[in-house]
Short mmCIF file of C-alpha atoms in Angstrom, two decimals:
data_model
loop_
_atom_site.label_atom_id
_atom_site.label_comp_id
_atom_site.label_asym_id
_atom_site.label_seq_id
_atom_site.Cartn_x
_atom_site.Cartn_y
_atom_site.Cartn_z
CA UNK Q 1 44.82 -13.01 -76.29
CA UNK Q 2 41.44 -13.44 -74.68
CA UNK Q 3 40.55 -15.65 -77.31
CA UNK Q 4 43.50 -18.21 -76.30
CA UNK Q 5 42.13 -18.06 -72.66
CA UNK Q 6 38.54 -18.83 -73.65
CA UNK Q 7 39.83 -21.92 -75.79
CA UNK Q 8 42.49 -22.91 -72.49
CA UNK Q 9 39.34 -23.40 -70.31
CA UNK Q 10 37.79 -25.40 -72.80
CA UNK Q 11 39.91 -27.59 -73.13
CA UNK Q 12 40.35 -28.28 -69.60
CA UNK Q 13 36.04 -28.25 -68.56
CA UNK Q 14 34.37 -31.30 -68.63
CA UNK Q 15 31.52 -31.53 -71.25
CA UNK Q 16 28.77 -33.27 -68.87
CA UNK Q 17 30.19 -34.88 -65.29
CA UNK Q 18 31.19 -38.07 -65.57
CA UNK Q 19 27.97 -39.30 -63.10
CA UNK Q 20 25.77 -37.50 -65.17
CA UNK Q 21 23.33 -35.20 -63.39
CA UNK Q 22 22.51 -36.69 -60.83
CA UNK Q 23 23.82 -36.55 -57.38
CA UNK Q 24 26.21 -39.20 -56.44
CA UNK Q 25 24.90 -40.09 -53.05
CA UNK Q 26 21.11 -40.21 -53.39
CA UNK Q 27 19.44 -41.92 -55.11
CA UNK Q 28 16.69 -40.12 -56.08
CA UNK Q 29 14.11 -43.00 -56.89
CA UNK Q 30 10.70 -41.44 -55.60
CA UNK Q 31 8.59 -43.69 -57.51
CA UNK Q 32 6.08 -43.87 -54.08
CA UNK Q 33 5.44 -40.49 -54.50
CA UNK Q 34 6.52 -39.87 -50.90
CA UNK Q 35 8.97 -36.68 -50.69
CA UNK Q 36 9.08 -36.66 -47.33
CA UNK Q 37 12.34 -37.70 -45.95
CA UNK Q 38 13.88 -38.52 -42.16
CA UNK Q 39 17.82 -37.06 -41.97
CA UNK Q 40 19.37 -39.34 -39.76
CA UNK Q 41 22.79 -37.75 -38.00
CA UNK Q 42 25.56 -39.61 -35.98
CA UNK Q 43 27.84 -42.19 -36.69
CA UNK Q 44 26.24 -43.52 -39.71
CA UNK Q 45 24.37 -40.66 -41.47
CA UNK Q 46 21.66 -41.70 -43.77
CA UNK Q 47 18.21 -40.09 -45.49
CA UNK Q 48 15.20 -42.20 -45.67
CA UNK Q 49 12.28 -41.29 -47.59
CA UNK Q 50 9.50 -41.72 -44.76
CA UNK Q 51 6.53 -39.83 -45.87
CA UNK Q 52 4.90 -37.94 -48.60
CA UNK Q 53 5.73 -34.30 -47.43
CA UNK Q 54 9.11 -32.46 -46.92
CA UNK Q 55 10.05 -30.56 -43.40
CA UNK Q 56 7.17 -32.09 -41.37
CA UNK Q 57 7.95 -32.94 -38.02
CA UNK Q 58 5.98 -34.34 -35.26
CA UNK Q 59 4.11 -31.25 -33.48
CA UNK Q 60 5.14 -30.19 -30.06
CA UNK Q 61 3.26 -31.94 -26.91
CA UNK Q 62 0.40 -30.08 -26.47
CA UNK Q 63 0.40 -28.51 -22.40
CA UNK Q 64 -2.64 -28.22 -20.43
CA UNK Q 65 -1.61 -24.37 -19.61
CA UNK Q 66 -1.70 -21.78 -22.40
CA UNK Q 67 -1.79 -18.31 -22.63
CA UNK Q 68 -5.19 -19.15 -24.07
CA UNK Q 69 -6.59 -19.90 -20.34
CA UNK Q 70 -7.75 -16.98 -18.20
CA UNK Q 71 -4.96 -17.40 -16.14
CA UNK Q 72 -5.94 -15.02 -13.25
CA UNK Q 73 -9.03 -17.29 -12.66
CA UNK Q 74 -7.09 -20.06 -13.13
CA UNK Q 75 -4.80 -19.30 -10.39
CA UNK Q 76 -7.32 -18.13 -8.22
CA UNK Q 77 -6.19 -14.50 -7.93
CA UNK Q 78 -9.45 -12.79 -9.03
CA UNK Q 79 -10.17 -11.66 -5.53
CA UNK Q 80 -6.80 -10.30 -5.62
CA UNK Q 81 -7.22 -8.47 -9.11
CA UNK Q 82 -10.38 -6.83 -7.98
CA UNK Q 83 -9.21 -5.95 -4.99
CA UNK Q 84 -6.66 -4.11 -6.44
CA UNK Q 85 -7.73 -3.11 -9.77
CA UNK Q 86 -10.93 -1.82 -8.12
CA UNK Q 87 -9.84 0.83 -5.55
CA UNK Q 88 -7.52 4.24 -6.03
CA UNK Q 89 -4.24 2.76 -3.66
CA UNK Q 90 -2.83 5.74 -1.56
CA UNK Q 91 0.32 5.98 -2.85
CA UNK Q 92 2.14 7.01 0.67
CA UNK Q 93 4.18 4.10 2.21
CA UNK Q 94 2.71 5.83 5.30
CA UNK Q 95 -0.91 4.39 4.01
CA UNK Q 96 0.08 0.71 4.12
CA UNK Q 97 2.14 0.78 7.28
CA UNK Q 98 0.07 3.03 9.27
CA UNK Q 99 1.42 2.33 12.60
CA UNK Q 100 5.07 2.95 12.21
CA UNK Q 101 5.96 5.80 14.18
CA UNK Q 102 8.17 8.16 12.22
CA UNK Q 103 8.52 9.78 8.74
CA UNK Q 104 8.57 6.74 6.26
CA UNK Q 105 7.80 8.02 3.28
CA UNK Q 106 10.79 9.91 2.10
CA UNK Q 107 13.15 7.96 -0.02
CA UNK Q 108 15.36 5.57 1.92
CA UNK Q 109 18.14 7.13 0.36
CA UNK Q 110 18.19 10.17 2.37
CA UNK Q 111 19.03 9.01 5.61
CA UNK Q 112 21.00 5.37 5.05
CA UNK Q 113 17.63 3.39 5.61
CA UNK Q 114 16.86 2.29 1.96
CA UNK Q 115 16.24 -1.75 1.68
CA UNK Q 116 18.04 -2.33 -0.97
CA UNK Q 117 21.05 -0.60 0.75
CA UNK Q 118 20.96 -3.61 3.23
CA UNK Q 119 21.15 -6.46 0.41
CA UNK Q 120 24.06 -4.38 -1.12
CA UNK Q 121 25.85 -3.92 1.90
CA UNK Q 122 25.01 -6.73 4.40
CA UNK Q 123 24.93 -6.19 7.91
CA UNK Q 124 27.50 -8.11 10.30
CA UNK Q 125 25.98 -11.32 11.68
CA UNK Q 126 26.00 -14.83 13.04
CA UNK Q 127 27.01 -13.34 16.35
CA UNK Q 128 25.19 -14.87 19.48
CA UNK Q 129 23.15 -11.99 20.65
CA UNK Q 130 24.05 -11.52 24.19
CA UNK Q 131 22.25 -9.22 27.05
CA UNK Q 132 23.65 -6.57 28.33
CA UNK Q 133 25.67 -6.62 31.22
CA UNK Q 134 25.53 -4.12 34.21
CA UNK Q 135 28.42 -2.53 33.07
CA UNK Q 136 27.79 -2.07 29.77
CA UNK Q 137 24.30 -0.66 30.73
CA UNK Q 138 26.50 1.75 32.54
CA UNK Q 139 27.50 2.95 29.20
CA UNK Q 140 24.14 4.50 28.52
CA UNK Q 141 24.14 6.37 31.53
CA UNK Q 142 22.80 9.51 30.32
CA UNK Q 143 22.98 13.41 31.68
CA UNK Q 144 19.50 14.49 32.44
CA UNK Q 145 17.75 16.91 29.90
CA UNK Q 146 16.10 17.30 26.45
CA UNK Q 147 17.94 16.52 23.44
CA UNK Q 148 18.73 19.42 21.26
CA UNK Q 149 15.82 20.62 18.80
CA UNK Q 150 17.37 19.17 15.57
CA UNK Q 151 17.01 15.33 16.85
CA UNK Q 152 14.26 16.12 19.21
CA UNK Q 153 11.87 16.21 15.80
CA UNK Q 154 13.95 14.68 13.18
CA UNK Q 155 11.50 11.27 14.07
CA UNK Q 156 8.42 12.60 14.92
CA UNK Q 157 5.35 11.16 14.21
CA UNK Q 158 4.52 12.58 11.07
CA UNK Q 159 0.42 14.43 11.36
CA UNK Q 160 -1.66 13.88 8.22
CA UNK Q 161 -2.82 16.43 6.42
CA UNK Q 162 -6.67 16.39 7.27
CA UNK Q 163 -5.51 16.67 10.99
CA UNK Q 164 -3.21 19.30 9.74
CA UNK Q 165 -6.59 20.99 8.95
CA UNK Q 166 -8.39 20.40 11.90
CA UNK Q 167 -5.46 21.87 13.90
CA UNK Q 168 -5.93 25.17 11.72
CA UNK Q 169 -9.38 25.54 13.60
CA UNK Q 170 -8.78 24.06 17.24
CA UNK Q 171 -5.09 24.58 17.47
CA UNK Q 172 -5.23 25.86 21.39
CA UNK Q 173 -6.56 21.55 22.09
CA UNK Q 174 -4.04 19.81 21.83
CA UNK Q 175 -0.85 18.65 19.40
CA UNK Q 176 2.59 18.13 19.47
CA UNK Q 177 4.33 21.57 21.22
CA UNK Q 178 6.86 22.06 18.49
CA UNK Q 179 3.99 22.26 16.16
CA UNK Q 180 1.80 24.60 18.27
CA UNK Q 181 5.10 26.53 18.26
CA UNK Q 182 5.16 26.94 14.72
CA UNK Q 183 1.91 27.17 14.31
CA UNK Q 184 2.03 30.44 17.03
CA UNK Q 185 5.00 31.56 15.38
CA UNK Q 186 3.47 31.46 11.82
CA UNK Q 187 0.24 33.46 13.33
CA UNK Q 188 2.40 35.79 14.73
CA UNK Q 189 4.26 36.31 11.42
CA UNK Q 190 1.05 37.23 9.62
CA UNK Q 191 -0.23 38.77 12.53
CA UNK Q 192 2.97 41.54 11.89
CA UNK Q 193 2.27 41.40 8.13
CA UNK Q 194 -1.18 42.23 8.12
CA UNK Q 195 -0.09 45.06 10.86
CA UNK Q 196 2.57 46.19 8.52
CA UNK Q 197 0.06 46.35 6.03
CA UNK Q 198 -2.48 48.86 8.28
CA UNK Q 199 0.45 51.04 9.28
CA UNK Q 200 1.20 51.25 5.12
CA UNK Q 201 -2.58 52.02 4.54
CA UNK Q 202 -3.00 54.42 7.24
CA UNK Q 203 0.07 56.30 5.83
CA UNK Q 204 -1.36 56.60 2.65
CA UNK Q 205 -4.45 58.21 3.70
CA UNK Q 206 -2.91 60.65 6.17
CA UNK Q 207 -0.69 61.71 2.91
CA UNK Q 208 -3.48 62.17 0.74
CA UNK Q 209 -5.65 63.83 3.49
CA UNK Q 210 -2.34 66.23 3.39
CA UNK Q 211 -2.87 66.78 -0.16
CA UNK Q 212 -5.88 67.53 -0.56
CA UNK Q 213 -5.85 69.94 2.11
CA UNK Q 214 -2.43 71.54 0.71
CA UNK Q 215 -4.87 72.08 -2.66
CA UNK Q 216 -7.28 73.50 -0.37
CA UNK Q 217 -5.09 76.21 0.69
CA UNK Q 218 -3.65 77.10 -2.43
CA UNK Q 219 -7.75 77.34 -3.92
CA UNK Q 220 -8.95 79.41 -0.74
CA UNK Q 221 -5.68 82.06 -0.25
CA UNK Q 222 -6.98 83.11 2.24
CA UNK Q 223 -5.37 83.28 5.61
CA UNK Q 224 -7.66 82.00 7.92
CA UNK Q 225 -7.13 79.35 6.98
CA UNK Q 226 -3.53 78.51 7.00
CA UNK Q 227 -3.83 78.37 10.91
CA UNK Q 228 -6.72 75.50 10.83
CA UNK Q 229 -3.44 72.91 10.70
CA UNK Q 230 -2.72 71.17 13.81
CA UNK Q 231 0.49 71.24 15.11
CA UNK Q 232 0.86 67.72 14.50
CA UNK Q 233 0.16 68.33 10.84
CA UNK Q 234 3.07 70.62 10.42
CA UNK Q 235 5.36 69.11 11.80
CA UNK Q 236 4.70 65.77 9.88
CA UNK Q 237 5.08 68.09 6.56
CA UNK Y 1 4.07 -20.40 6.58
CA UNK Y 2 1.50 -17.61 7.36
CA UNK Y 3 1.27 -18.21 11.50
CA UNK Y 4 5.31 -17.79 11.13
CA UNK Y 5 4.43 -14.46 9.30
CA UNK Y 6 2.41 -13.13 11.48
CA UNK Y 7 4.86 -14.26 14.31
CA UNK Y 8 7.65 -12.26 12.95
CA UNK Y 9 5.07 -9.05 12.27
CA UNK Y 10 4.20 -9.09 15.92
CA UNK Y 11 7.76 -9.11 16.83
CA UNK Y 12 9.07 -6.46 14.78
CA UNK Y 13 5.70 -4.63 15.62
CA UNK Y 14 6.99 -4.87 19.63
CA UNK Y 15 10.25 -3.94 18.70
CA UNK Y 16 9.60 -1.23 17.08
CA UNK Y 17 7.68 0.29 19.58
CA UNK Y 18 10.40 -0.46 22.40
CA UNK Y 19 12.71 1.44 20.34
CA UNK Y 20 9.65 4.35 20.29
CA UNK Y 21 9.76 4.52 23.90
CA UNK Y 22 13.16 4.22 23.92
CA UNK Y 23 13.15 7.57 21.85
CA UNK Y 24 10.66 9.12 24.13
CA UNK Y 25 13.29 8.12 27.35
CA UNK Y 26 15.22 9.86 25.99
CA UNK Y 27 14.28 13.03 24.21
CA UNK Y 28 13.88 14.86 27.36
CA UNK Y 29 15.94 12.55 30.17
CA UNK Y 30 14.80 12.00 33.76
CA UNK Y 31 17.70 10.85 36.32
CA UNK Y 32 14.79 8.69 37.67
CA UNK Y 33 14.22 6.88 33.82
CA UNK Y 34 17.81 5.38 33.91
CA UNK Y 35 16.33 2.20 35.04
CA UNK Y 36 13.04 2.41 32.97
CA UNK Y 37 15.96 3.00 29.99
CA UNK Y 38 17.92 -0.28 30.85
CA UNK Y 39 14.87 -2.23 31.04
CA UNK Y 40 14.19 -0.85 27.50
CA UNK Y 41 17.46 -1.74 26.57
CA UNK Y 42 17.55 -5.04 27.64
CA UNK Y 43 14.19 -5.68 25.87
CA UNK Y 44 15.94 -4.48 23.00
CA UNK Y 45 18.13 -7.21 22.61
CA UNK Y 46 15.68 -9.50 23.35
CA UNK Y 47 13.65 -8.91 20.82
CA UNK Y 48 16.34 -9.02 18.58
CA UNK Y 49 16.68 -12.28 20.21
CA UNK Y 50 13.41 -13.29 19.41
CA UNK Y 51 13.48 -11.64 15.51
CA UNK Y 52 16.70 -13.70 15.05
CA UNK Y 53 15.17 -17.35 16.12
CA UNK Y 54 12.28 -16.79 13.49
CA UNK Y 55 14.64 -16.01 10.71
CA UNK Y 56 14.54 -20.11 10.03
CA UNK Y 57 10.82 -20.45 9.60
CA UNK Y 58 10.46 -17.72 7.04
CA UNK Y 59 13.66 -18.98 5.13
CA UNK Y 60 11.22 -20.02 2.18
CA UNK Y 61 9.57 -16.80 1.88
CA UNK Y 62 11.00 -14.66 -1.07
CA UNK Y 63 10.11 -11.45 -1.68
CA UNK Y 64 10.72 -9.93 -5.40
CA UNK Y 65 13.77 -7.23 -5.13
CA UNK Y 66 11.82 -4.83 -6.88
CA UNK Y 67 9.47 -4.70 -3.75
CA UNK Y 68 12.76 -3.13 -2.10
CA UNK Y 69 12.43 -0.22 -4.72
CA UNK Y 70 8.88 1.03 -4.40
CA UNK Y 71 9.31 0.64 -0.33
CA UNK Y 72 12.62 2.72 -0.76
CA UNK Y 73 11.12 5.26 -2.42
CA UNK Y 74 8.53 6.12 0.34
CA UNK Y 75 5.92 4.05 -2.09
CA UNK Y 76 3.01 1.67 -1.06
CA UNK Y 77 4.19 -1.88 -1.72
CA UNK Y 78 0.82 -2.52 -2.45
CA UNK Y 79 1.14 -0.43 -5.69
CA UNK Y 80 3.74 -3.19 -7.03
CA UNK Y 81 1.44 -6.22 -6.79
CA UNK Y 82 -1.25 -3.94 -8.52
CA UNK Y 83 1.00 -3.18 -11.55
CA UNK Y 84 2.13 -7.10 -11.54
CA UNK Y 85 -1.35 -8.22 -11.69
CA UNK Y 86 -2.32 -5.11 -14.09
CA UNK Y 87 0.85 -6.43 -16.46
CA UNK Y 88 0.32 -10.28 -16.10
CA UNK Y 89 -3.68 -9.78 -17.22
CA UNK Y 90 -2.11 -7.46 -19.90
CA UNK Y 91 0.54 -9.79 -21.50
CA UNK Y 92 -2.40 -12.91 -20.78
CA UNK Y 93 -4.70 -11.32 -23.03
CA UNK Y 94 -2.03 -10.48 -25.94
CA UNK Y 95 -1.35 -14.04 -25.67
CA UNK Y 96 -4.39 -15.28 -25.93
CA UNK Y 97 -4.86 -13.14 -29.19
CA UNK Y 98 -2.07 -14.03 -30.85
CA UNK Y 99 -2.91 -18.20 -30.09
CA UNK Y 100 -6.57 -17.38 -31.63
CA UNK Y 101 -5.10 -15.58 -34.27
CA UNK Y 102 -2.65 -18.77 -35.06
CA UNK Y 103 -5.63 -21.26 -34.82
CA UNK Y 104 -8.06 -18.90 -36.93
CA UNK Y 105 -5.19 -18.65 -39.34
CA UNK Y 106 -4.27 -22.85 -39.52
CA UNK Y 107 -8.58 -23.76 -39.96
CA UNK Y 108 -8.18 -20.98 -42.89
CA UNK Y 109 -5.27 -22.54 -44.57
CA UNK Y 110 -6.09 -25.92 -44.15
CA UNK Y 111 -9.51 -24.99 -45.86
CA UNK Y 112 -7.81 -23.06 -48.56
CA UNK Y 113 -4.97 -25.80 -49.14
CA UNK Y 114 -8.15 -28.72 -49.43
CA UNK Y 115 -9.44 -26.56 -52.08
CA UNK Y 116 -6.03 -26.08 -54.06
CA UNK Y 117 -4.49 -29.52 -52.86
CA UNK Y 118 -6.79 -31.88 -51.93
CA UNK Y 119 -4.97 -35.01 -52.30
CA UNK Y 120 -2.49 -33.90 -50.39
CA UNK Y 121 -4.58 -32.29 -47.49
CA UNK Y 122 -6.13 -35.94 -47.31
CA UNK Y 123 -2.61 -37.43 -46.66
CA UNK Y 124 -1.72 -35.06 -44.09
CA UNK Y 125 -5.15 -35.36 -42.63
CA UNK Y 126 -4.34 -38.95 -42.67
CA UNK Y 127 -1.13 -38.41 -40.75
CA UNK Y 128 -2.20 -35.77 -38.39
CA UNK Y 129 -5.84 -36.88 -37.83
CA UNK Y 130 -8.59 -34.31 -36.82
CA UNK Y 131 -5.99 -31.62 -36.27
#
């Protein structure tokens, strides 16, 4: 059976191609020695042998700018780089925009104020801005008073930490008054701690005083002097 | 450009302290402030008056929206045009390396290839001339 097949196909393969082995479009006469060749595409496509080494093409235009050029200098930003590169930057927002009244360097986020919150959600505009009118200035007629605490502080100028300090010292100078407050109200705090902490300590050694007398008594037996307590002393044991 | 900058600072500057006062008004209110608070008011609008007529000289300014992020974040702007710089120098130099490299490695294989093929390096130095 498999022999049968074997002879089928060789009956029906061609013994060399009838163009013989070359290729039936190119000629392949190189008799310049010049391999390389120009492939031409379009309407009429056509190869022409045009020089003596394949796949070389005509290098790209050469630009003025590279990579290879100290671009920093070239752009004139060394004063820049240095003046960056060369100091510690605070980090704070606070540090670059040290006039702005308020707290401006917790994250945007927090209270609706972020930037990028203002690109994503654009505000309403192209209205004529208008002044306001005597009766809408009526509108912010307001009730005399202070505001309650929570927005009395919530935009406070925010006191840097080395004034913080200096506060610590000379606190009774000068400040804002919530802070003295707190800073009052924390002394007093401690102030009760530390007194806390005497009453504790006294305790202690009145207790041990008591002891030690107590083993006193029991060395001595004797009773003279079971009536050199105080009162006081009895009655606290 | 930067006269129109330093305009619009100014502004924003004065506004921004209007709206200061504005607070101080009225954290603890005075019935005799009411018409220290419309003046303020009025101000108010006028310098968003003012902020509004410079938009169109500073409509050529643009700022990268990555700025936005570090200034959200409570960050000094300052720190993103450090780490721009620090990056550009950074990729610069790789850049330059790797074009040294290339030209290092084309003198070495041209010099290698005139030794192995030398007939052929003098037709492609005739093509290419003192490449």
């Amino acid at each position: 059976m498999m022999g049968d097949q074997f002879r089928k196909v060789e009956q029906y393969s061609p013994k060399s191609s009838p163009r013989g082995a070359r290729s039936p479009v190119v000629s392949r006469q190189d008799s310049s020695g010049t391999l390389k060749t120009t492939i031409l595409l379009g309407k009429n496509p056509s190869i022409v042998p045009s020089g003596p080494f394949y796949l070389m093409k005509e290098p790209p235009a050469e630009s003025e700018l590279t990579g290879a050029t100290n671009l920093m200098a070239y752009y004139g930003l060394e004063h820049s780089y240095s003046k960056f590169s060369g100091k510690k930057l605070k980090e704070q927002l606070s540090s670059f925009l040290p006039t702005l009244p308020g707290v401006i360097d917790s994250p945007g986020q927090q209270d609706n104020s972020s930037l990028r919150s203002v690109i994503e959600k654009p505000p309403i505009g192209g209205k004529e801005l208008l002044p306001l009118t005597s009766i809408q200035l009526d509108g912010f007629r307001l009730h005399p008073g202070a505001l309650p605490e929570q927005y009395r502080y919530a935009n406070a100028t925010p006191i840097k930490k080395h004034k913080n300090k200096h506060k610590k010292h000379k606190h009774k100078e000068g400040g804002l008054p919530n802070q003295e407050t707190t800073v009052t109200d924390a002394g007093s705090d401690t102030h009760e701690k530390k007194h806390k902490k005497q009453k504790r300590h006294d305790e202690d050694k009145e207790r041990k005083k008591r002891k030690k007398e107590k083993k006193r008594k029991k060395q001595k037996h004797s009773p003279e002097h079971s009536g050199g307590l105080t009162p006081s002393q009895h009655s606290n044991s | 450009m930067a006269s129109s900058l330093e305009n619009l600072e100014t502004q924003l500057e004065m506004f921004i302290e209007n709206v200061r006062q504005i607070h101080i008004i009225v954290s603890d209110f005075q019935p005799q402030s009411q018409n220290v608070l419309n003046q303020k008011l009025l101000a108010l609008v006028h310098g968003l008056q003012e902020v509004d007529k410079l938009k169109s000289q500073v409509q050529e300014v643009h700022v990268p929206l990555e700025v936005f992020d570090y200034i959200d974040q409570g960050r000094n702007p300052q720190l993103y045009t450090k780490d721009c710089i620090e990056k550009a120098l950074a990729k610069n130099e790789q850049v330059k390396g790797k074009i040294d490299a290339y030209r290092k490695f084309k003198a070495n294989m041209l010099l290698e290839l005139s030794k192995t093929f030398p007939n052929e390096l003098s037709k492609y130095r005739a093509i290419r001339g003192d490449e």
